[in-house]
Amino acid sequence: MKKRRYQSLVGLALVASLVNPTPWLGQSSLFESTKVLAAEEETPPEDEILPDANQLKAIIDFTKLNDELEGLIDSNPEEAGYLVEDEQAKVDRWKVYLAQTADGKAQAARWDALVARLNGGGSTPTPTPNPDPVVTTRTETIAITTIYTADANLEANKQVETFAGVAGVKTYTTRDGVEDAGVVTVAMQPRQVTVGTKSTVVTESIPAPKDIEELDAKLEAGARVLKKGAVPGTKTTTTSYTLNTATGVAVANAPVETIVEGTAAIYLVGTKTTNVPVVTTEEVVETQVVAFETIREDDPNLEVGKEVVETEGVNGERTIVYTVTKTDGVETARTVKSDSITTPATAKVIKVGTKPVHVPVVTIEEVVETQVVPFETIREDDPNLEVGKEVVETEGANGERTIVYTVTKTDGVETARTVKSDSITTPATAKVIKVGTKPVRVPVVTTEEVVETQVVPFETIREDDPNLEVGKEVVETEGANGERTIVYTVTKTDGVETARTVKSDSITTPATAKVIKVGTKPVHVPVVTTEEVVETQVVAFETIREDDPNLEVGKEVVETEGVNGERTIVYTVTKTDGVETARTVKSDSITTPATAKVIKVGTKPVHVPVVTTEEVVETQVVAFETIREDDPNLEVGKEVVETEGVNGERTIVYTVTKTDGVETARTVKSDSITTLATAKVIKVGAKKIPLIEDENQKVENQSKDKMANEKRLPETGEKISILANIGWIFMAGLFTFIQNKKKKE
């Protein structure tokens, strides 16, 4: 009975609210409660959570129920009792559902307080069901282990970190104070370290045996000439290493010694008593190849791109007769007696096609390209070398990389290129530098003067001779080398030369120029010319890797870009009739030194980020659709809203990943339409209006249109939403009222 009376009152209240909606529209808190709740609790405590969309709706309904109960306690305690009796089961479900939200717990406490107040303050409130078990989690870092791998090409006990490793994470879950055994949520990735086990080789010099003397009857008495120099022996100690994979230390094995005995110097000791030289002369005939010329002739009967050898080239022969003077069997002079072309060369004739063709000539050839592989520089400590000194034990040598391309040409023009093979044909040889670690002692410094003589090569002057045939040369004056005397001040430290400066440098014997008469008289002989050709080559830059404690492990930064240097080679090229027949190096120098490339390698330990995930709920408005329907009973030009449109609601739940508290990823966990939109239906008049109407009818129609427009509600999203809610409440109340009335009858 009490329940029926309460339902009747609710129905009447709903009807009253529909008749006069102004008081309801003024209660903005009913429509803004979601926004208020979200603003009040932005960051919940650890044992609380932010409510999702469904929980927010339950909190709003719970708040309304508490407001209603509080109002009835003051105005109608009897109806308040009926309300508690009817709604207690729902409230119990709400208490469990909202147990982990701050507003849910607040409304539950408020309900209990109101029930106690209704019961006179002394009775025990309805017991609240126990909330879900309290679940907490904690994480534990799994320390990074290290895997050591031996590298026979790396200096002993030198470590190179190839991978920094990633710490693992083990998560423990506690339910009602009981912690489980834990689950590995992030697998640990071990650190990878390469440890050098390269054998160390120490070579010591062993003095050569005592000198050996041999008597020489051709050498003047008292003379002693070195025939073969002494070669010191060597003692090589090689120490290999075995890696202890547990500690990462390369343990030295027993050293192995290899001894190579030296050889004694051999000196010739003269026993000859006379010093009268024996001078003889003889003729020496020398033949040289005269390279044939290649002539390319156009052939209009041969297709373009084709070549046919009409006449094979044959090299000629040039005969030079020298008069050779020998003193005591040793050549001391040589002059040209005759120089002639004994067999003329036959030119090679190639017919080159010039006949146009409409079919492109496609050829395939292999092109070989070589690239320089720069050598590595290794620095090794040497306990036998003093601190501050460095000795290059092994000079570095660049390797060579050979790339073979398959080149397709159409009419002689390259149209495609693919790599057939790419390999290291010559491995680079590392440059090994011994770095002294032996403590420095006080050196004994001495100075002395050393006299050195150098040969001053004579100049060759070539003078044209119109009376001499072209191609012939006659030495008019033999050249004689001069002598240059250089006096050095040599500084020695502990008997080893450490410095050398020039004290004096003078030409003691000037050189005598060699004068050659060059024939210019025309003959049917090849024209020989010389010219200088300059060639530049790239000098590959070196790459230096330096540790940087401010850069994280695994990262590398190029501090200085490497720049290749340039090497200039000047050749003296000899051409016969325009064809190169000889080439000699005149000079070879580094004109632009290469700049080394410097790379900073990070050694700073990597920070292990803290990764967390959480769910974020976002609601979006689903705009309602507007449908316009023709109405044959409504006059043309008039429109009537049959059904007001109501926006729907779309709820999106995101799984948000944060690294060190900063969002790094967001994925959609669920996306659903929680409230469907209601389409707005507008009836559009299609009834034709009579063409003639009197003034009274016109005034009446205008008056009706004005009244209809005044009664129509504003078409804004906010008002539509409010009226839709009122309509829903009205229908529910009306249905309840009719049901109660039928039961009474």
XYZ file of C-alpha atoms in Angstrom:
745
model
C 0.000 0.000 0.000
C 2.787 2.392 0.955
C 4.615 1.569 -2.268
C 1.506 2.331 -4.380
C 0.973 5.667 -2.630
C 4.608 6.592 -3.220
C 4.373 5.674 -6.931
C 1.224 7.775 -7.308
C 2.950 10.782 -5.776
C 5.917 10.357 -8.097
C 3.629 10.173 -11.130
C 1.789 13.364 -10.104
C 5.110 15.125 -9.572
C 6.259 14.154 -13.050
C 3.022 15.389 -14.627
C 3.398 18.678 -12.750
C 6.972 19.060 -13.988
C 5.815 18.578 -17.571
C 3.037 21.170 -17.240
C 5.430 23.743 -15.732
C 9.080 22.821 -16.573
C 10.542 26.144 -15.377
C 11.570 24.933 -11.861
C 13.241 21.890 -13.367
C 15.118 23.972 -15.941
C 16.461 26.137 -13.139
C 18.099 23.140 -11.450
C 21.254 23.305 -13.569
C 23.040 21.073 -11.065
C 21.052 18.091 -12.376
C 22.566 18.524 -15.832
C 26.039 19.578 -14.772
C 26.632 16.913 -12.125
C 28.903 14.892 -14.408
C 31.159 17.873 -14.970
C 31.219 18.737 -11.257
C 32.149 15.213 -10.220
C 34.976 15.081 -12.738
C 36.387 18.387 -11.532
C 36.137 17.552 -7.828
C 38.392 14.461 -7.973
C 41.075 14.723 -10.646
C 43.643 12.559 -8.871
C 42.135 9.822 -6.642
C 44.075 8.163 -3.795
C 45.814 4.850 -4.485
C 42.849 2.804 -3.140
C 40.314 4.730 -5.261
C 39.629 4.968 -8.993
C 38.079 7.553 -11.287
C 34.502 6.543 -12.197
C 33.752 5.500 -15.758
C 30.671 6.669 -17.688
C 28.325 4.030 -16.203
C 29.548 4.688 -12.649
C 29.026 8.439 -13.137
C 25.398 7.794 -14.089
C 24.933 5.593 -10.994
C 26.444 8.328 -8.761
C 24.039 10.911 -10.220
C 21.058 8.611 -9.576
C 22.328 7.878 -6.040
C 22.657 11.632 -5.360
C 19.095 12.279 -6.574
C 17.778 9.462 -4.379
C 19.554 10.922 -1.300
C 18.152 14.387 -2.087
C 14.660 12.917 -2.367
C 15.009 10.948 0.889
C 16.292 14.008 2.763
C 13.337 16.077 1.529
C 10.791 13.429 2.545
C 12.326 13.019 6.047
C 11.553 16.694 6.770
C 8.156 16.852 5.034
C 6.672 13.339 5.122
C 8.569 10.782 7.282
C 6.030 8.089 6.466
C 6.696 8.327 2.719
C 10.421 8.437 3.525
C 10.078 5.058 5.218
C 8.320 3.624 2.153
C 11.158 4.989 -0.017
C 13.850 3.316 2.111
C 11.923 0.031 2.053
C 11.540 0.119 -1.756
C 15.069 1.310 -2.682
C 17.305 -0.413 -0.079
C 18.154 -3.363 -2.389
C 19.192 -0.985 -5.187
C 21.268 1.074 -2.740
C 23.091 -2.085 -1.592
C 24.040 -2.859 -5.195
C 25.210 0.727 -5.689
C 27.409 0.523 -2.586
C 29.242 -2.502 -3.981
C 29.441 -1.099 -7.522
C 30.756 2.325 -6.366
C 32.903 1.098 -3.444
C 36.189 2.235 -5.059
C 35.004 5.742 -6.052
C 35.164 8.708 -3.669
C 31.714 10.059 -4.609
C 30.158 6.596 -4.398
C 31.473 6.113 -0.856
C 30.301 9.621 0.094
C 26.752 8.965 -1.141
C 26.697 5.572 0.646
C 27.685 7.251 3.924
C 25.057 9.937 3.343
C 22.350 7.285 2.769
C 23.298 5.478 6.002
C 23.205 8.762 7.924
C 19.760 9.675 6.495
C 18.368 6.205 7.327
C 19.707 6.527 10.884
C 18.134 9.975 11.120
C 14.788 8.586 9.862
C 14.937 5.828 12.493
C 15.480 8.315 15.286
C 19.281 8.329 15.293
C 19.558 5.253 17.540
C 18.887 2.360 15.257
C 21.597 0.541 13.362
C 21.790 1.521 9.683
C 21.410 -1.039 6.977
C 24.719 -2.950 6.799
C 26.880 -2.231 3.780
C 28.126 -5.277 1.856
C 31.853 -5.840 1.993
C 33.646 -4.227 -0.965
C 35.757 -6.178 -3.390
C 39.141 -7.364 -2.060
C 41.834 -4.670 -1.992
C 44.335 -5.469 -4.727
C 47.744 -3.777 -4.897
C 50.759 -4.416 -7.055
C 54.446 -3.726 -6.788
C 57.280 -4.177 -9.256
C 60.797 -5.437 -8.766
C 63.676 -4.781 -11.174
C 65.454 -7.855 -12.552
C 69.161 -6.974 -12.663
C 70.944 -7.145 -16.009
C 73.388 -10.037 -16.419
C 76.382 -9.955 -18.763
C 77.363 -12.414 -21.496
C 81.049 -12.270 -22.443
C 82.202 -13.337 -25.930
C 85.836 -13.762 -26.983
C 87.218 -11.765 -29.947
C 90.611 -12.941 -31.222
C 91.053 -9.719 -33.237
C 90.633 -7.389 -30.237
C 93.429 -6.369 -27.851
C 93.632 -8.667 -24.830
C 91.192 -7.721 -22.020
C 89.840 -4.777 -24.003
C 86.056 -4.830 -23.641
C 83.589 -3.530 -26.229
C 79.925 -3.357 -25.254
C 77.818 -4.416 -28.239
C 74.480 -4.266 -26.407
C 73.733 -2.422 -23.148
C 71.053 -4.857 -22.021
C 67.580 -4.118 -20.672
C 66.559 -4.653 -17.047
C 63.577 -6.924 -16.537
C 60.514 -6.245 -14.411
C 58.767 -8.716 -12.092
C 55.297 -7.760 -10.861
C 53.904 -8.988 -7.506
C 50.157 -8.810 -6.777
C 48.816 -8.571 -3.201
C 45.178 -9.538 -2.522
C 43.881 -8.846 0.987
C 47.456 -8.647 2.284
C 48.673 -11.900 0.656
C 51.383 -11.464 -1.992
C 51.767 -13.973 -4.845
C 55.029 -15.418 -6.247
C 55.242 -12.719 -8.911
C 55.135 -12.774 -12.719
C 57.842 -11.538 -15.104
C 56.123 -8.756 -17.049
C 59.222 -7.455 -18.864
C 61.848 -10.031 -19.819
C 65.435 -9.159 -18.927
C 67.768 -8.862 -21.934
C 71.409 -9.581 -20.974
C 74.232 -7.162 -21.692
C 76.502 -8.296 -24.546
C 80.249 -7.617 -24.146
C 83.050 -8.629 -26.494
C 86.399 -9.258 -24.724
C 89.680 -9.194 -26.636
C 91.798 -12.374 -26.589
C 94.276 -11.287 -29.240
C 97.707 -12.812 -28.598
C 100.461 -10.385 -27.580
C 103.717 -10.718 -29.476
C 106.969 -9.287 -28.071
C 110.012 -9.370 -30.338
C 113.557 -8.874 -28.968
C 116.711 -8.382 -31.023
C 119.629 -10.877 -30.673
C 123.136 -9.638 -31.669
C 124.502 -11.048 -34.938
C 127.498 -13.469 -34.864
C 131.098 -12.267 -35.289
C 132.025 -10.724 -38.695
C 133.444 -13.007 -41.421
C 136.345 -11.818 -43.651
C 137.021 -13.099 -47.188
C 140.211 -12.394 -49.171
C 139.667 -10.663 -52.540
C 142.543 -10.548 -55.075
C 140.750 -7.895 -57.123
C 140.555 -5.505 -54.176
C 143.543 -3.369 -53.276
C 145.546 -4.427 -50.267
C 144.314 -2.797 -47.035
C 140.802 -2.218 -48.371
C 137.856 -3.722 -46.472
C 134.499 -3.677 -48.239
C 131.168 -4.928 -46.869
C 129.911 -7.735 -49.057
C 126.856 -8.699 -47.018
C 125.480 -6.885 -43.993
C 124.906 -8.508 -40.648
C 121.346 -9.524 -39.764
C 120.507 -9.554 -36.030
C 118.591 -12.517 -34.707
C 115.172 -12.260 -33.070
C 113.470 -13.746 -30.050
C 109.665 -13.675 -30.350
C 107.497 -14.342 -27.279
C 103.823 -15.037 -28.070
C 101.258 -15.063 -25.259
C 97.750 -16.340 -26.040
C 94.671 -15.722 -23.882
C 91.632 -17.765 -22.814
C 88.415 -15.969 -21.870
C 86.776 -16.707 -18.507
C 83.138 -16.287 -19.555
C 82.005 -15.946 -15.938
C 84.239 -12.989 -15.001
C 84.919 -11.513 -18.444
C 88.702 -11.641 -17.845
C 91.075 -12.955 -20.525
C 93.595 -15.174 -18.681
C 97.097 -15.390 -20.166
C 98.329 -18.846 -21.193
C 101.954 -20.035 -20.968
C 104.098 -17.922 -23.372
C 105.672 -19.554 -26.448
C 109.189 -18.446 -27.499
C 110.520 -18.564 -31.083
C 114.239 -17.823 -31.709
C 115.640 -16.953 -35.158
C 119.454 -16.892 -35.219
C 121.160 -13.917 -36.890
C 123.733 -14.030 -39.697
C 127.237 -12.550 -39.565
C 128.419 -9.689 -41.750
C 130.793 -10.659 -44.587
C 133.638 -8.278 -45.498
C 135.978 -8.487 -48.529
C 139.630 -7.847 -47.612
C 141.829 -6.701 -50.509
C 145.089 -8.523 -51.407
C 145.775 -6.851 -54.800
C 149.240 -5.187 -54.873
C 148.908 -3.169 -58.164
C 146.445 -0.462 -58.974
C 146.627 -0.272 -62.829
C 143.048 -0.450 -64.155
C 142.245 -2.639 -67.165
C 140.125 -0.635 -69.641
C 138.194 -2.450 -72.400
C 135.543 -1.429 -74.937
C 132.819 -3.466 -76.589
C 129.677 -2.975 -78.612
C 126.302 -3.839 -77.151
C 123.232 -4.161 -79.375
C 119.821 -3.416 -77.849
C 116.458 -3.827 -79.574
C 113.288 -2.022 -78.577
C 109.687 -2.541 -79.647
C 108.128 0.227 -81.764
C 104.419 0.151 -80.884
C 102.081 0.104 -83.876
C 99.546 2.903 -84.458
C 95.779 2.271 -84.424
C 93.797 3.977 -87.218
C 89.988 4.094 -87.015
C 88.237 4.677 -90.380
C 84.529 5.296 -90.938
C 82.756 2.646 -93.062
C 79.335 3.690 -94.468
C 78.565 0.052 -95.350
C 78.992 -1.139 -91.759
C 76.202 -0.650 -89.203
C 76.637 1.878 -86.433
C 78.116 0.282 -83.293
C 80.022 -2.385 -85.204
C 83.794 -2.448 -85.676
C 85.862 -4.723 -87.935
C 89.656 -5.044 -87.846
C 90.712 -4.689 -91.492
C 94.457 -4.910 -90.866
C 96.040 -6.309 -87.704
C 98.738 -4.072 -86.236
C 102.302 -5.372 -86.033
C 104.943 -3.837 -83.749
C 108.150 -2.673 -85.383
C 111.695 -2.968 -84.071
C 114.278 -0.356 -83.198
C 117.988 -1.299 -82.946
C 120.406 0.741 -80.820
C 124.166 -0.006 -80.865
C 126.089 1.220 -77.778
C 129.876 1.537 -77.329
C 130.450 0.341 -73.747
C 133.650 1.157 -71.826
C 134.593 -1.083 -68.861
C 137.275 -0.530 -66.231
C 138.406 -3.685 -64.490
C 135.297 -5.354 -65.898
C 132.920 -2.718 -64.510
C 131.013 -0.511 -66.976
C 132.115 3.123 -66.635
C 130.755 4.701 -69.834
C 128.171 4.049 -72.568
C 127.630 6.023 -75.821
C 125.153 5.525 -78.672
C 126.945 4.436 -81.830
C 123.806 3.982 -83.956
C 120.033 4.143 -83.519
C 117.701 3.062 -86.339
C 114.292 1.555 -87.097
C 115.158 -1.889 -88.438
C 111.533 -3.031 -88.868
C 108.813 -0.365 -89.352
C 105.572 -0.925 -87.447
C 102.399 -1.842 -89.369
C 99.399 0.255 -88.333
C 96.246 -1.487 -87.116
C 93.254 -0.415 -89.268
C 89.772 -0.666 -87.729
C 86.650 -0.073 -89.816
C 84.014 1.766 -87.741
C 80.414 1.406 -88.895
C 78.486 4.620 -89.711
C 75.509 3.040 -91.456
C 72.327 4.110 -89.590
C 70.184 1.330 -88.117
C 66.765 1.491 -86.522
C 67.447 -1.312 -84.097
C 69.332 -0.214 -80.973
C 72.492 -2.115 -80.234
C 72.286 -3.544 -76.724
C 75.533 -4.727 -75.171
C 76.308 -6.180 -71.776
C 79.714 -5.895 -70.178
C 81.269 -6.271 -66.785
C 82.825 -3.247 -65.117
C 85.154 -3.755 -62.189
C 85.391 -1.003 -59.586
C 87.795 -1.011 -56.663
C 87.337 0.901 -53.422
C 89.727 1.502 -50.562
C 89.014 -0.294 -47.238
C 90.678 1.929 -44.571
C 92.849 0.131 -42.012
C 92.244 0.127 -38.244
C 94.738 1.581 -35.746
C 95.462 -0.543 -32.619
C 97.446 0.851 -29.696
C 99.143 -1.720 -27.419
C 100.996 -1.096 -24.157
C 104.712 -2.001 -24.249
C 106.396 -2.429 -20.820
C 109.812 -2.357 -22.543
C 109.191 1.076 -24.105
C 109.508 4.229 -22.032
C 106.447 6.257 -21.082
C 105.695 8.963 -23.643
C 107.216 7.045 -26.543
C 105.343 5.368 -29.315
C 106.703 3.014 -31.959
C 104.841 1.856 -35.034
C 105.248 -1.917 -34.926
C 103.183 -2.646 -38.005
C 102.344 -0.065 -40.623
C 98.694 -0.035 -41.551
C 97.781 -0.912 -45.087
C 94.437 -0.116 -46.637
C 92.564 -3.071 -48.051
C 90.702 -3.219 -51.288
C 87.069 -3.895 -52.052
C 86.158 -5.056 -55.555
C 82.678 -4.508 -56.964
C 81.781 -6.139 -60.291
C 78.871 -4.491 -62.100
C 76.913 -5.912 -65.019
C 76.454 -2.865 -67.278
C 73.875 -2.835 -70.051
C 74.457 -0.329 -72.860
C 72.090 0.633 -75.633
C 73.865 2.154 -78.631
C 76.921 2.592 -76.447
C 75.036 4.505 -73.724
C 74.668 2.913 -70.296
C 70.999 2.148 -69.527
C 71.246 -0.250 -66.590
C 73.757 -1.303 -63.928
C 73.439 -4.136 -61.411
C 75.901 -5.462 -58.842
C 77.143 -8.901 -59.821
C 79.562 -9.343 -56.932
C 80.894 -7.301 -54.035
C 83.787 -8.665 -51.996
C 86.846 -7.676 -49.986
C 89.702 -8.755 -52.283
C 92.482 -7.466 -50.052
C 91.792 -7.260 -46.284
C 93.137 -4.170 -44.575
C 96.183 -4.594 -42.307
C 95.755 -2.917 -38.940
C 98.329 -0.350 -37.890
C 99.851 -1.459 -34.564
C 101.416 1.215 -32.357
C 103.411 0.230 -29.293
C 102.797 2.700 -26.446
C 105.541 2.874 -23.838
C 104.660 2.119 -20.206
C 108.208 1.632 -18.907
C 109.130 4.228 -16.240
C 111.419 6.916 -17.650
C 114.915 7.068 -16.307
C 117.296 10.030 -16.616
C 118.734 9.699 -20.147
C 122.377 10.274 -21.126
C 122.369 12.928 -23.858
C 125.365 13.338 -26.212
C 125.942 15.313 -29.407
C 128.234 14.653 -32.365
C 128.750 15.828 -35.896
C 127.998 13.497 -38.779
C 129.113 14.254 -42.327
C 126.943 12.926 -45.134
C 127.622 13.178 -48.837
C 124.892 13.031 -51.420
C 125.033 12.736 -55.162
C 123.907 15.840 -57.062
C 122.399 14.373 -60.237
C 123.540 16.057 -63.392
C 121.065 17.878 -65.598
C 120.326 16.607 -69.063
C 120.135 19.296 -71.747
C 118.603 18.323 -75.034
C 119.522 20.562 -77.991
C 117.991 20.388 -81.439
C 120.399 19.483 -84.269
C 119.082 20.196 -87.806
C 121.871 18.059 -89.280
C 120.835 14.981 -87.309
C 117.888 12.863 -88.404
C 114.711 12.916 -86.401
C 114.708 10.087 -83.870
C 118.466 10.065 -83.441
C 120.297 11.435 -80.456
C 124.028 11.947 -79.919
C 125.629 12.623 -76.543
C 127.851 15.638 -77.109
C 128.963 15.961 -73.498
C 128.679 13.176 -70.936
C 127.041 14.238 -67.689
C 128.889 13.910 -64.405
C 127.171 13.864 -61.026
C 128.303 16.427 -58.488
C 128.650 16.008 -54.754
C 126.769 17.658 -51.913
C 128.168 17.625 -48.366
C 125.803 17.964 -45.401
C 127.082 18.269 -41.833
C 124.511 17.249 -39.194
C 124.570 17.880 -35.449
C 123.222 14.587 -34.092
C 121.787 14.339 -30.573
C 121.723 10.890 -28.984
C 119.879 9.836 -25.858
C 121.330 6.711 -24.244
C 123.193 6.070 -27.473
C 120.028 6.263 -29.615
C 119.615 9.159 -32.052
C 116.763 11.423 -30.950
C 117.409 14.598 -32.946
C 119.278 15.725 -36.038
C 119.796 19.302 -37.252
C 121.639 20.568 -40.319
C 124.797 22.497 -39.398
C 125.970 23.124 -42.966
C 124.843 22.147 -46.467
C 127.005 22.950 -49.507
C 127.781 21.748 -53.045
C 131.400 20.564 -52.860
C 131.561 19.328 -56.473
C 129.236 20.931 -59.073
C 127.535 18.541 -61.481
C 128.390 18.630 -65.200
C 125.345 18.769 -67.438
C 124.856 16.048 -70.021
C 124.320 17.583 -73.470
C 122.392 15.503 -75.980
C 122.021 16.537 -79.613
C 118.504 15.701 -80.793
C 117.965 15.264 -84.505
C 115.354 17.520 -86.145
C 116.110 16.589 -89.724
C 112.870 15.135 -91.188
C 112.912 11.359 -91.689
C 110.294 8.685 -92.001
C 110.644 7.648 -88.402
C 108.175 7.869 -85.499
C 107.902 11.157 -83.628
C 108.805 10.699 -79.960
C 107.512 13.312 -77.476
C 107.483 13.628 -73.712
C 104.973 15.398 -71.487
C 104.022 15.585 -67.866
C 100.689 14.122 -66.755
C 99.274 14.952 -63.320
C 97.063 12.369 -61.631
C 95.233 12.833 -58.331
C 94.140 9.988 -56.064
C 91.903 9.960 -53.005
C 93.604 9.355 -49.634
C 90.959 7.661 -47.466
C 90.399 9.250 -44.052
C 90.841 7.336 -40.779
C 87.939 6.705 -38.368
C 88.637 7.260 -34.639
C 86.123 6.081 -32.008
C 86.305 7.818 -28.605
C 84.367 6.942 -25.439
C 81.962 9.664 -24.203
C 80.743 9.310 -20.572
C 78.013 11.917 -21.210
C 76.414 9.918 -24.044
C 74.172 6.929 -23.368
C 75.408 3.424 -24.137
C 74.372 2.319 -27.627
C 74.376 5.858 -29.040
C 77.042 7.271 -31.333
C 77.534 10.877 -32.451
C 79.862 12.025 -35.221
C 81.910 14.837 -33.650
C 84.099 15.521 -36.702
C 83.216 14.399 -40.197
C 86.065 12.647 -42.022
C 87.425 14.312 -45.137
C 89.437 12.382 -47.701
C 92.852 13.773 -48.573
C 94.453 14.030 -51.980
C 97.590 12.477 -53.411
C 99.198 14.007 -56.519
C 101.367 11.895 -58.828
C 103.278 13.555 -61.684
C 104.257 11.182 -64.510
C 106.725 11.793 -67.334
C 104.940 10.239 -70.312
C 106.803 9.328 -73.498
C 104.734 9.107 -76.686
C 105.759 7.722 -80.068
C 103.684 9.203 -82.885
C 101.138 10.301 -80.273
C 100.852 6.853 -78.674
C 102.113 6.414 -75.112
C 105.093 4.055 -75.030
C 106.590 4.773 -71.599
C 105.581 6.313 -68.270
C 107.784 7.062 -65.248
C 106.932 8.656 -61.907
C 108.473 12.099 -61.574
C 106.970 12.973 -58.196
C 104.497 11.463 -55.726
C 103.277 13.496 -52.751
C 100.311 14.012 -50.395
C 98.994 17.447 -51.398
C 96.021 17.471 -49.019
C 96.236 15.386 -45.791
C 93.090 13.477 -44.869
C 91.034 14.633 -41.852
C 90.159 11.793 -39.478
C 86.493 11.097 -38.713
C 85.896 11.264 -34.930
C 82.919 9.328 -33.506
C 81.834 9.751 -29.891
C 80.689 6.387 -28.454
C 78.338 6.556 -25.473
C 79.392 4.873 -22.220
C 76.771 6.466 -19.950
C 74.532 3.759 -18.373
C 71.042 3.670 -19.920
C 68.151 4.749 -17.713
C 65.531 1.987 -17.443
C 62.163 3.670 -17.983
C 59.174 2.967 -15.703
C 56.268 1.894 -17.908
C 52.676 2.020 -16.582
C 49.267 1.553 -18.208
C 45.854 2.934 -17.297
C 42.400 3.222 -18.815
C 40.941 6.601 -19.823
C 37.243 7.005 -20.651
C 36.178 9.669 -23.158
C 32.606 10.505 -24.162
C 31.617 12.175 -27.428
C 28.329 13.587 -28.644
C 26.647 11.699 -31.510
C 24.775 14.415 -33.428
C 21.167 13.591 -34.301
C 19.975 13.417 -37.925
C 17.323 15.787 -39.336
C 14.641 14.163 -41.558
C 12.323 16.345 -43.640
C 9.049 14.669 -44.745
C 6.370 16.061 -47.051
C 2.925 16.506 -45.434
C -0.021 16.753 -47.911
C -2.227 18.098 -45.105
C 0.106 21.018 -44.334
C 0.149 24.088 -46.534
C 3.152 24.800 -48.733
C 5.717 27.034 -46.972
C 4.889 25.757 -43.483
C 7.031 23.402 -41.421
C 6.165 21.607 -38.184
C 8.632 19.717 -35.963
C 6.980 16.359 -35.385
C 9.808 14.818 -33.315
C 12.603 16.768 -31.623
C 16.087 15.437 -32.289
C 18.146 14.199 -29.332
C 21.937 13.809 -29.476
C 23.298 10.389 -28.603
C 26.466 9.545 -26.704
C 29.522 7.610 -27.756
C 31.918 6.165 -25.125
C 35.537 5.409 -26.025
C 37.815 3.581 -23.556
C 41.543 4.059 -24.228
C 44.458 2.023 -22.854
C 47.117 4.678 -22.190
C 50.791 3.691 -21.793
C 53.087 6.077 -19.908
C 56.874 5.973 -19.739
C 58.305 7.774 -16.696
C 54.922 9.452 -16.265
C 54.762 10.765 -19.852
C 52.194 9.332 -22.270
C 53.940 7.378 -25.059
C 51.115 5.310 -26.552
C 47.307 5.234 -26.684
C 45.174 2.428 -28.098
C 41.412 2.056 -28.289
C 40.201 -0.712 -25.962
C 36.493 -0.262 -26.725
C 34.364 2.120 -28.779
C 30.595 1.895 -28.506
C 27.421 3.973 -28.833
C 26.099 4.061 -25.260
C 23.073 6.270 -26.074
C 21.503 6.206 -29.552
C 20.657 9.571 -31.152
C 16.972 10.325 -31.901
C 16.390 11.803 -35.354
C 14.616 15.160 -35.646
C 11.542 14.821 -37.924
C 10.179 17.962 -39.648
C 6.889 17.898 -41.539
C 7.101 20.100 -44.651
C 3.847 21.436 -46.076
C 2.906 20.091 -49.523
C -0.749 21.230 -49.610
C -1.313 23.780 -52.375
C -2.628 27.202 -51.269
C -5.494 28.805 -53.256
C -4.269 31.699 -55.410
C -7.043 34.117 -54.287
C -7.885 34.795 -50.678
C -9.581 37.699 -49.011
C -7.919 40.094 -46.648
C -9.610 38.555 -43.586
C -8.296 35.081 -44.427
C -4.824 36.495 -45.012
C -4.815 38.218 -41.627
C -6.085 35.042 -39.948
C -3.341 32.872 -41.536
C -0.658 35.353 -40.561
C -1.967 35.377 -36.990
C -1.916 31.544 -36.819
C 1.633 31.395 -38.187
C 2.765 33.937 -35.629
C 1.167 31.997 -32.761
C 2.724 28.734 -33.989
C 6.152 30.325 -34.140
C 5.761 31.822 -30.654
C 4.783 28.439 -29.180
C 7.670 26.601 -30.846
C 10.629 25.948 -28.514
C 14.113 27.306 -29.420
C 16.037 24.846 -31.558
C 19.288 24.641 -29.603
C 21.176 21.489 -28.644
C 20.860 22.259 -24.905
C 17.046 22.884 -24.882
C 16.382 19.861 -27.076
C 18.294 17.680 -24.672
C 16.361 19.039 -21.646
C 12.935 18.645 -23.290
C 13.812 15.109 -24.355
C 14.626 14.209 -20.751
C 11.366 15.840 -19.540
C 9.400 13.927 -22.174
C 10.936 10.658 -21.062
C 10.156 11.406 -17.407
C 6.598 12.389 -18.326
C 5.966 9.149 -20.219
C 7.345 7.054 -17.326
C 5.212 8.943 -14.771
C 2.082 8.780 -16.920
C 2.518 5.052 -17.411
C 2.894 4.527 -13.635
C -0.154 6.709 -12.916
C -2.356 4.771 -15.374
C -1.234 1.402 -13.997
C -2.044 2.419 -10.420
C -5.415 3.758 -11.482
C -6.310 0.488 -13.235
C -5.356 -1.554 -10.151
C -7.580 0.630 -7.933
C -10.532 0.113 -10.285
